[in-house]
mmCIF file with all atom_site columns, C-alpha atoms and ligand atoms in Angstrom:
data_model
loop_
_atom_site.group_PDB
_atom_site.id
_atom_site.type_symbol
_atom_site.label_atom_id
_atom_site.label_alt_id
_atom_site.label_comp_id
_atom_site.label_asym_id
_atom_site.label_entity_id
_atom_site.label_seq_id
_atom_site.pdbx_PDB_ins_code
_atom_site.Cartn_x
_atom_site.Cartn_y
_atom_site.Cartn_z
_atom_site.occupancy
_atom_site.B_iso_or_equiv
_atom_site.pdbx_formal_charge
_atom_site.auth_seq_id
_atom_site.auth_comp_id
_atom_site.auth_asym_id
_atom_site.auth_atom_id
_atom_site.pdbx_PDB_model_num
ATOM   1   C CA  . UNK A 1 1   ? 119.486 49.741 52.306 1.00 62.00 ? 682  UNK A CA  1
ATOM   2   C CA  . UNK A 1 2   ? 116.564 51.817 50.462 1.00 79.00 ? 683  UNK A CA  1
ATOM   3   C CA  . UNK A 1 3   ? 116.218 55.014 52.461 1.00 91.00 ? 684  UNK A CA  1
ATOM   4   C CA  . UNK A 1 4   ? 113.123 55.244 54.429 1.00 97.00 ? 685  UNK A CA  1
ATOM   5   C CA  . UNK A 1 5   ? 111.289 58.249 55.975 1.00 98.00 ? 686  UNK A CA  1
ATOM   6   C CA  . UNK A 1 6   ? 110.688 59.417 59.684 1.00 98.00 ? 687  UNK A CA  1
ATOM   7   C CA  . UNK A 1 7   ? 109.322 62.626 61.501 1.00 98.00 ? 688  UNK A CA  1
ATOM   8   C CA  . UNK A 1 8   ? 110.975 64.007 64.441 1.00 99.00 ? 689  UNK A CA  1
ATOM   9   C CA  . UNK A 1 9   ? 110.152 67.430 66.535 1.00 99.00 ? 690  UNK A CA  1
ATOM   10  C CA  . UNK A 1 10  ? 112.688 69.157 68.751 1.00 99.00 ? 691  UNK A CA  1
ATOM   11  C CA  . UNK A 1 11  ? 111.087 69.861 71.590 1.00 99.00 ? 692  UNK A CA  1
ATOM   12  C CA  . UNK A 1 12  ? 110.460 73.670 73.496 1.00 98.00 ? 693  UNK A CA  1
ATOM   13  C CA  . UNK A 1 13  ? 112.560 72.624 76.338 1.00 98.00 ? 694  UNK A CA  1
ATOM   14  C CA  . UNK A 1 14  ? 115.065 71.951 73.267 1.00 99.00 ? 695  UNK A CA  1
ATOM   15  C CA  . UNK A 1 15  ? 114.411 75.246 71.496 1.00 98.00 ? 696  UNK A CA  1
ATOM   16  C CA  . UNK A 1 16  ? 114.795 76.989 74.425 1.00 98.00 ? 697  UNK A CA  1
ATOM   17  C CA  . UNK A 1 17  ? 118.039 76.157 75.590 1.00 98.00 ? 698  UNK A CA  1
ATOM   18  C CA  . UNK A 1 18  ? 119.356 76.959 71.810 1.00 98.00 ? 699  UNK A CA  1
ATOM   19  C CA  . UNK A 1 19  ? 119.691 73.026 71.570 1.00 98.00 ? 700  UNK A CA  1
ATOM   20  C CA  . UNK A 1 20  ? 118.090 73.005 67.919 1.00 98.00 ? 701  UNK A CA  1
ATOM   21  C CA  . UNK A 1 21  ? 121.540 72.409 65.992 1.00 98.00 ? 702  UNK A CA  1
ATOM   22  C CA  . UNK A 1 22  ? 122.916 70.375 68.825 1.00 98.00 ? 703  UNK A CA  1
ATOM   23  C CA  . UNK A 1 23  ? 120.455 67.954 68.141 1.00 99.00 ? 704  UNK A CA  1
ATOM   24  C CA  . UNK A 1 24  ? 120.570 68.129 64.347 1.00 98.00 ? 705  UNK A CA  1
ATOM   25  C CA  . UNK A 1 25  ? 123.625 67.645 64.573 1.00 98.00 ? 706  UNK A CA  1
ATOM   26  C CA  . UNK A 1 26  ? 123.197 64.200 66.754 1.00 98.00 ? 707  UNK A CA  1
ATOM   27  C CA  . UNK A 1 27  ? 120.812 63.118 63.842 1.00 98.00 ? 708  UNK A CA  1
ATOM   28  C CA  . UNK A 1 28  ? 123.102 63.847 61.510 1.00 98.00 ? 709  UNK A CA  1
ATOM   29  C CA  . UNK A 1 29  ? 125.912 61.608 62.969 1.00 98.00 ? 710  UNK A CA  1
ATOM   30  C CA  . UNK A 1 30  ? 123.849 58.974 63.124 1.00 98.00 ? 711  UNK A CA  1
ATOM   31  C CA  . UNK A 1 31  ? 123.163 59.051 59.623 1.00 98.00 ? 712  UNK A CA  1
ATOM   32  C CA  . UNK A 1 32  ? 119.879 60.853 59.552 1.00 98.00 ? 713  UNK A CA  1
ATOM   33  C CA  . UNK A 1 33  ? 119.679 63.602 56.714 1.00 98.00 ? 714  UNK A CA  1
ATOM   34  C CA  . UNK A 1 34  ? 117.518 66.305 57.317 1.00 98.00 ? 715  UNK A CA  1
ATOM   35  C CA  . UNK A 1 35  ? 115.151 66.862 54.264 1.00 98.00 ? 716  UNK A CA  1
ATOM   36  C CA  . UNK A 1 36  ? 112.078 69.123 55.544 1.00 98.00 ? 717  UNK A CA  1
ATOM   37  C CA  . UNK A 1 37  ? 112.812 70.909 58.646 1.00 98.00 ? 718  UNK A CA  1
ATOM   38  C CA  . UNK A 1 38  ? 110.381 74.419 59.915 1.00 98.00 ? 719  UNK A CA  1
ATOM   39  C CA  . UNK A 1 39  ? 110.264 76.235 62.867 1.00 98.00 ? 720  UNK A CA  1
ATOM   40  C CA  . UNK A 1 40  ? 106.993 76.860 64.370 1.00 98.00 ? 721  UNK A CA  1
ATOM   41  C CA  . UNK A 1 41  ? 104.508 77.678 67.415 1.00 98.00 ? 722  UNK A CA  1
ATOM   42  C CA  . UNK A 1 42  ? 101.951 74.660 67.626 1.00 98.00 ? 723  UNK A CA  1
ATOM   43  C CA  . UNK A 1 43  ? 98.898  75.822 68.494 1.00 98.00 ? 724  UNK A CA  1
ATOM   44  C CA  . UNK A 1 44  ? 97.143  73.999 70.691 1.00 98.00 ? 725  UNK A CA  1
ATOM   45  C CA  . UNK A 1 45  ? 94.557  72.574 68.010 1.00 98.00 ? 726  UNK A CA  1
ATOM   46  C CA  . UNK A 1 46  ? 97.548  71.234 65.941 1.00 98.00 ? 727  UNK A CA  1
ATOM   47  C CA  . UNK A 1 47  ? 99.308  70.050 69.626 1.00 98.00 ? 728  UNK A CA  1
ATOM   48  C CA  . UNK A 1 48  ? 95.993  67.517 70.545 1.00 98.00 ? 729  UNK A CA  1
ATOM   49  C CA  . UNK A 1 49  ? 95.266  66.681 67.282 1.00 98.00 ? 730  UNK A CA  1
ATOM   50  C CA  . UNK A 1 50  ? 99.339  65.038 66.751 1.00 98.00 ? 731  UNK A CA  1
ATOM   51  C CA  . UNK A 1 51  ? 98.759  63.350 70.601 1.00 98.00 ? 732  UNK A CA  1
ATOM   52  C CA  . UNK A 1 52  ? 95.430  62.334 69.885 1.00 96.00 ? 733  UNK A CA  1
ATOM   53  C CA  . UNK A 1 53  ? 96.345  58.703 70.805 1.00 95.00 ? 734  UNK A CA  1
ATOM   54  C CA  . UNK A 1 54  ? 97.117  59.869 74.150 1.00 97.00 ? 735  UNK A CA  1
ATOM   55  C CA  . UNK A 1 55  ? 93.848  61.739 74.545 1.00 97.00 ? 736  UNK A CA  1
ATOM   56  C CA  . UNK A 1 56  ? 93.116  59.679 77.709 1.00 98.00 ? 737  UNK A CA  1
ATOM   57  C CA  . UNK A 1 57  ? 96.128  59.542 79.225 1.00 98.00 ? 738  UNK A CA  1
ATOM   58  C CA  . UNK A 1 58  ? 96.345  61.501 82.807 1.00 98.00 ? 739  UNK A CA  1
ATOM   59  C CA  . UNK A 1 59  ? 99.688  63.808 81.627 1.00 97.00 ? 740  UNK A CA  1
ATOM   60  C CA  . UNK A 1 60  ? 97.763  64.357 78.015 1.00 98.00 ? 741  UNK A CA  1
ATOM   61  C CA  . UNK A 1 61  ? 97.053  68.079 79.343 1.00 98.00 ? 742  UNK A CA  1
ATOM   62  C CA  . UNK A 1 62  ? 100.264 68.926 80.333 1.00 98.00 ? 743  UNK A CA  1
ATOM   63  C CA  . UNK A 1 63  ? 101.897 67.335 77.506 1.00 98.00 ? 744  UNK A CA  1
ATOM   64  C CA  . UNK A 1 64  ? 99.656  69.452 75.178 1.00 98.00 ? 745  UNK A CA  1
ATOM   65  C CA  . UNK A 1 65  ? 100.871 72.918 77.265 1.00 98.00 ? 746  UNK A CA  1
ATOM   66  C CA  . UNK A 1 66  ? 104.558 71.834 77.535 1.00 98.00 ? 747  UNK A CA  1
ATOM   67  C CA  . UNK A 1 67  ? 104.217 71.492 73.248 1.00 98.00 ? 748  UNK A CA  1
ATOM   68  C CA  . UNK A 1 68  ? 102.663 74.818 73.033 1.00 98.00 ? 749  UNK A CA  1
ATOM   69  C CA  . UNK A 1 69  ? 105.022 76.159 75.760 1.00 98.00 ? 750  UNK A CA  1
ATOM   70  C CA  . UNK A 1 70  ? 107.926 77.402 72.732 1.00 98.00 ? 751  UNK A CA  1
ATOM   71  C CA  . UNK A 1 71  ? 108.381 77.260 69.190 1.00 98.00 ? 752  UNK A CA  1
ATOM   72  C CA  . UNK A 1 72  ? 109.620 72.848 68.133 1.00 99.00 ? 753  UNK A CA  1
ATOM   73  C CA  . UNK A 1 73  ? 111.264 72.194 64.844 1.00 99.00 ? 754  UNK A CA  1
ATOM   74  C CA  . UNK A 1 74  ? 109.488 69.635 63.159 1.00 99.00 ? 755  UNK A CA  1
ATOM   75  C CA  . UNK A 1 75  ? 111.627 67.341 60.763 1.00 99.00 ? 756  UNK A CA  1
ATOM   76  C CA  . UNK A 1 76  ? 111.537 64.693 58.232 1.00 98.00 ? 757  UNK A CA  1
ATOM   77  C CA  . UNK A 1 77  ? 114.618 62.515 58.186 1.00 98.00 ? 758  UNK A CA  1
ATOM   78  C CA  . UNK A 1 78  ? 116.236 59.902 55.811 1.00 98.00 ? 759  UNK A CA  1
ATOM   79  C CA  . UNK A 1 79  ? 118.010 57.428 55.788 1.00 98.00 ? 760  UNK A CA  1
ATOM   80  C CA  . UNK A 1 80  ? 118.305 53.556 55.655 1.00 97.00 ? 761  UNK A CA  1
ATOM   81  C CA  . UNK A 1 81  ? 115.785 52.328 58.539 1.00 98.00 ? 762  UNK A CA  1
ATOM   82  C CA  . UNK A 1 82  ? 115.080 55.548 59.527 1.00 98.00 ? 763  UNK A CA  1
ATOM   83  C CA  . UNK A 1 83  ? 112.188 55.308 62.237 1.00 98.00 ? 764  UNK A CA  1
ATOM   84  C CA  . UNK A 1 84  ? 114.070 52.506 64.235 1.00 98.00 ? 765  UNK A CA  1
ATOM   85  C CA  . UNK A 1 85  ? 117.897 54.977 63.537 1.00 98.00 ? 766  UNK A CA  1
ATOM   86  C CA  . UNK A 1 86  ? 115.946 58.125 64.965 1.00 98.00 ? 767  UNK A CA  1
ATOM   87  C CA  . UNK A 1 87  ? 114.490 55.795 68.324 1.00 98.00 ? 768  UNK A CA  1
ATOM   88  C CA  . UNK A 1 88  ? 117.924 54.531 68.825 1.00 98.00 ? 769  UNK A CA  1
ATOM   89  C CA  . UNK A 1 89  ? 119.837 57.644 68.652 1.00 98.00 ? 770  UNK A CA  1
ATOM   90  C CA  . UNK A 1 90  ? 116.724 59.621 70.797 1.00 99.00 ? 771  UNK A CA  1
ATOM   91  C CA  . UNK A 1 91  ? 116.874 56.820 73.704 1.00 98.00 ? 772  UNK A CA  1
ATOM   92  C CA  . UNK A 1 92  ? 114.259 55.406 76.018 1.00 98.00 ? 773  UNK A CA  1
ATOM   93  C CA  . UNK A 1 93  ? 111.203 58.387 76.883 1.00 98.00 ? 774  UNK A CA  1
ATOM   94  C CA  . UNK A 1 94  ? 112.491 58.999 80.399 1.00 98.00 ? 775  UNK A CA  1
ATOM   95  C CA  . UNK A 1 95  ? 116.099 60.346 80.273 1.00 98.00 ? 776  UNK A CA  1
ATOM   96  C CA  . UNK A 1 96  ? 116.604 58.484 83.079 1.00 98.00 ? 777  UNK A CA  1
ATOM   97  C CA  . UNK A 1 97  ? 116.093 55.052 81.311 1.00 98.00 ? 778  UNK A CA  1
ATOM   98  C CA  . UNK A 1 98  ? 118.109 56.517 78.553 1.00 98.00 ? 779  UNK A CA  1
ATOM   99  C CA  . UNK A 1 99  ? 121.343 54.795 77.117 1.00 98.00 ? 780  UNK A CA  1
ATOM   100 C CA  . UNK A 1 100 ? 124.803 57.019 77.061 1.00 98.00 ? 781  UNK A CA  1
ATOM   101 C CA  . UNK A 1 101 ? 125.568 58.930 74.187 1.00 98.00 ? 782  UNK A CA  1
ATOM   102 C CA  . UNK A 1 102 ? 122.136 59.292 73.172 1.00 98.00 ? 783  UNK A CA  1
ATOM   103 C CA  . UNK A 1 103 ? 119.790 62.748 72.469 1.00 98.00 ? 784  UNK A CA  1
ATOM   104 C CA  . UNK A 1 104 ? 117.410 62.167 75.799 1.00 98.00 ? 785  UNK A CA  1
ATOM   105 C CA  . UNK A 1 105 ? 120.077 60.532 78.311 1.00 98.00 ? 786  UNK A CA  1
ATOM   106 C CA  . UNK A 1 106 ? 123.039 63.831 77.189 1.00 98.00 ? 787  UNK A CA  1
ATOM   107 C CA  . UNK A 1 107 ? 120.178 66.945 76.416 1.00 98.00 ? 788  UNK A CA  1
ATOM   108 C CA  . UNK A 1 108 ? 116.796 66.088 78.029 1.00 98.00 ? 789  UNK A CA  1
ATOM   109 C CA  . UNK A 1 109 ? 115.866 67.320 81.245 1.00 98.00 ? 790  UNK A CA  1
ATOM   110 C CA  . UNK A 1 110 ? 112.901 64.978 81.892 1.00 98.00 ? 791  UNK A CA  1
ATOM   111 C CA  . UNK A 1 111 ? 109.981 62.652 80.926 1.00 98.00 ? 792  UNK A CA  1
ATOM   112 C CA  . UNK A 1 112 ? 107.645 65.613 79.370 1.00 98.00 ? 793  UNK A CA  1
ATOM   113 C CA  . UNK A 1 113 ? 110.767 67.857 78.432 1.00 98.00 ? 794  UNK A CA  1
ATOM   114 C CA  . UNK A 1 114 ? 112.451 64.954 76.571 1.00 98.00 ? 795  UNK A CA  1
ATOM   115 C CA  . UNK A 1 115 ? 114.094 67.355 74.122 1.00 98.00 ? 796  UNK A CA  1
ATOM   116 C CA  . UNK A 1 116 ? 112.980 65.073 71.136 1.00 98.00 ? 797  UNK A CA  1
ATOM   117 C CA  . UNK A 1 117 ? 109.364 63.214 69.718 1.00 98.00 ? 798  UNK A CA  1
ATOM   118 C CA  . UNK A 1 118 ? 110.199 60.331 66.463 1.00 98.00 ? 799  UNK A CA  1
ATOM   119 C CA  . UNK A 1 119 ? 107.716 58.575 65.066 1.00 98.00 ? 800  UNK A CA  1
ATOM   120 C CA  . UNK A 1 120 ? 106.894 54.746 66.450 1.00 98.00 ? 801  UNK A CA  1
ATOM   121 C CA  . UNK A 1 121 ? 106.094 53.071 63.406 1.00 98.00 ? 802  UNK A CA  1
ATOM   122 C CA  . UNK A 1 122 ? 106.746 53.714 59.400 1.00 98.00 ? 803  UNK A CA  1
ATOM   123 C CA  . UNK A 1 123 ? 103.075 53.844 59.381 1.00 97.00 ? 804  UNK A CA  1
ATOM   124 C CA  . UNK A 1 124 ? 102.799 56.749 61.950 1.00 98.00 ? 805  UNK A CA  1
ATOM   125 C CA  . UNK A 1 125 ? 106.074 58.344 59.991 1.00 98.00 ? 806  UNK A CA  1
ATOM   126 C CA  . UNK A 1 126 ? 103.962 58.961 57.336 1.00 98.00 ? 807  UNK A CA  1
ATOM   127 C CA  . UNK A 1 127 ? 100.486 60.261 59.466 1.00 98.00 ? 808  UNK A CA  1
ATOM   128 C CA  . UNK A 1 128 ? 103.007 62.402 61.109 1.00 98.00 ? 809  UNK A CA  1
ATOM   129 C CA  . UNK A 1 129 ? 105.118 63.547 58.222 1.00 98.00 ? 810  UNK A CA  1
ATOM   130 C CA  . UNK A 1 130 ? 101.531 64.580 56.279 1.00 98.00 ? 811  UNK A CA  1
ATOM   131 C CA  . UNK A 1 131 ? 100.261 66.154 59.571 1.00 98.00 ? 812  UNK A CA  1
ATOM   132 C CA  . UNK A 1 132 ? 103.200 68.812 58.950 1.00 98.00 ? 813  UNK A CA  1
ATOM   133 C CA  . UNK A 1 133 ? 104.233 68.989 55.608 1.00 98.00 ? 814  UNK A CA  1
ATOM   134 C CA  . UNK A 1 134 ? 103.252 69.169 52.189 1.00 98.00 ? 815  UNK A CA  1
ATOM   135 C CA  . UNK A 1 135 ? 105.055 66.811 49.778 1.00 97.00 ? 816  UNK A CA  1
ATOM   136 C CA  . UNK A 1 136 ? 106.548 69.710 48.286 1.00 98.00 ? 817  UNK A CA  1
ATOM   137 C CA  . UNK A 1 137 ? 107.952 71.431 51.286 1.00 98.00 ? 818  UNK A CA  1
ATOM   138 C CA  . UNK A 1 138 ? 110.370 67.541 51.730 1.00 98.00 ? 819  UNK A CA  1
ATOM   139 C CA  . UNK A 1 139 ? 113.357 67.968 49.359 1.00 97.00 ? 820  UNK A CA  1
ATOM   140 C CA  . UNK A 1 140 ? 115.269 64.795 49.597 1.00 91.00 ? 821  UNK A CA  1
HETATM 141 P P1  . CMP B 2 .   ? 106.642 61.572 72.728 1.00 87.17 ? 1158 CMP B P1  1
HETATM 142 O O1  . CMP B 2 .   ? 107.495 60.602 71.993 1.00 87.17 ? 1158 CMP B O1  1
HETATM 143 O O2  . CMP B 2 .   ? 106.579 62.949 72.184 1.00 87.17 ? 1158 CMP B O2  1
HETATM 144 O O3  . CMP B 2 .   ? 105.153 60.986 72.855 1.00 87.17 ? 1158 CMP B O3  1
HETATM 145 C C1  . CMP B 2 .   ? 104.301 61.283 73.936 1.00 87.17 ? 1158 CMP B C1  1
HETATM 146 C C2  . CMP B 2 .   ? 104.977 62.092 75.001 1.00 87.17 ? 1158 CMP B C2  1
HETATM 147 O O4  . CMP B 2 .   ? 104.323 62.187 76.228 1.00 87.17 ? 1158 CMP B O4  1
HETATM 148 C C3  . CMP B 2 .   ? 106.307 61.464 75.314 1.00 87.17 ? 1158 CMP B C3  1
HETATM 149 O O5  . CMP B 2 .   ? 107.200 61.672 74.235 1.00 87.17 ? 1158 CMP B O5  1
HETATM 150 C C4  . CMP B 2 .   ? 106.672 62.149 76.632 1.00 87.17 ? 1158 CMP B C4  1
HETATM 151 O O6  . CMP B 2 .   ? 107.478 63.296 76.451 1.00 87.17 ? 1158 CMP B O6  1
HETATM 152 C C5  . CMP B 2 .   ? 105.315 62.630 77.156 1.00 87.17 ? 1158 CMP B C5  1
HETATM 153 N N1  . CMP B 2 .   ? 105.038 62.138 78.496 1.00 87.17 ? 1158 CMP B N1  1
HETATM 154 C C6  . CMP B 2 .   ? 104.824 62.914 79.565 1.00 87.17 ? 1158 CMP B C6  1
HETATM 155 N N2  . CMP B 2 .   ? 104.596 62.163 80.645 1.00 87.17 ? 1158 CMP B N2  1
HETATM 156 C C7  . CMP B 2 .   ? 104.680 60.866 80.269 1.00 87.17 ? 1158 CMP B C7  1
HETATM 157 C C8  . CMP B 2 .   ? 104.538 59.619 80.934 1.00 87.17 ? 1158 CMP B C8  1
HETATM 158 N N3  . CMP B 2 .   ? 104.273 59.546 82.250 1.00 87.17 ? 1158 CMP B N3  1
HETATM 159 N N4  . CMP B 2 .   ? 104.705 58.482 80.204 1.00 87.17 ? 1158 CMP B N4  1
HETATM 160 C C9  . CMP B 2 .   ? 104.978 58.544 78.871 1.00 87.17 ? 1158 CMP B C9  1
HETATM 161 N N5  . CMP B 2 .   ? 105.121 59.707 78.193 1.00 87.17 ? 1158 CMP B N5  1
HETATM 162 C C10 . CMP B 2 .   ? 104.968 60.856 78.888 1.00 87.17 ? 1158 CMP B C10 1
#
């Protein structure tokens, strides 16, 4: 299958618990490759511009915070069917809901601190992906 694109963020509740190569790692095995991957502090412009959909959503203020809470990795990945391989290995939003063995149901501690974002749609892979990267910063 032709590899396709997605963007993922680990989360601060993630970064803080030193989780960042545990859930690489969890990509990885699922057959993600990692080909753009930085480390930074979202400010909060950059935090409600990304969750703009969600603008009018009541927890849209608190998500924006909890992003801005920590440093996220944000990541391209690769690989054959990549958006719908990243959603499947994440698991359902709330951990709860989550199947076994995936990122949210064995690392995430909650609804907001899900440990992990992935992009919906190949069409909001690549909105996301050009939200945070130059196409020279993805090295596939
Ligand atoms: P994410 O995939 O990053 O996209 C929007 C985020 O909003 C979602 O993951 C959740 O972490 C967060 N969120 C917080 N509260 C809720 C809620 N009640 N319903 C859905 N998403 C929520």
């Amino acid at each position: 299958m032709a590899a396709t694109r997605t963007f993922s963020i680990i989360k601060p509740d993630a970064t803080r618990r030193n989780l960042t190569g545990a859930v690489t790692k969890m990509l990885e095995e699922a057959g993600l490759r990692v080909v753009a991957s930085k480390r930074i502090q979202m400010t909060r412009e950059q935090a409600e511009g990304f969750y703009g959909v969600h603008r009018e959503r009541p927890f849209f203020n608190d998500l924006v915070s909890f992003m801005t809470s920590g440093p996220v990795v944000v990541q391209v990945l690769e690989g054959g069917n990549a958006v719908q391989r990243n959603r499947d290995v994440m698991g359902a939003t709330n951990p709860e809901n989550a199947e076994p063995g995936t990122i949210r149901k064995e690392l995430a501690e909650s609804i907001e601190a899900n440990s992990v974002h992935g992009s919906d749609s190949e069409e909001n892979a690549r909105i996301e992906i050009e939200f945070f990267f130059k196409p020279e910063e993805i090295v596939g």
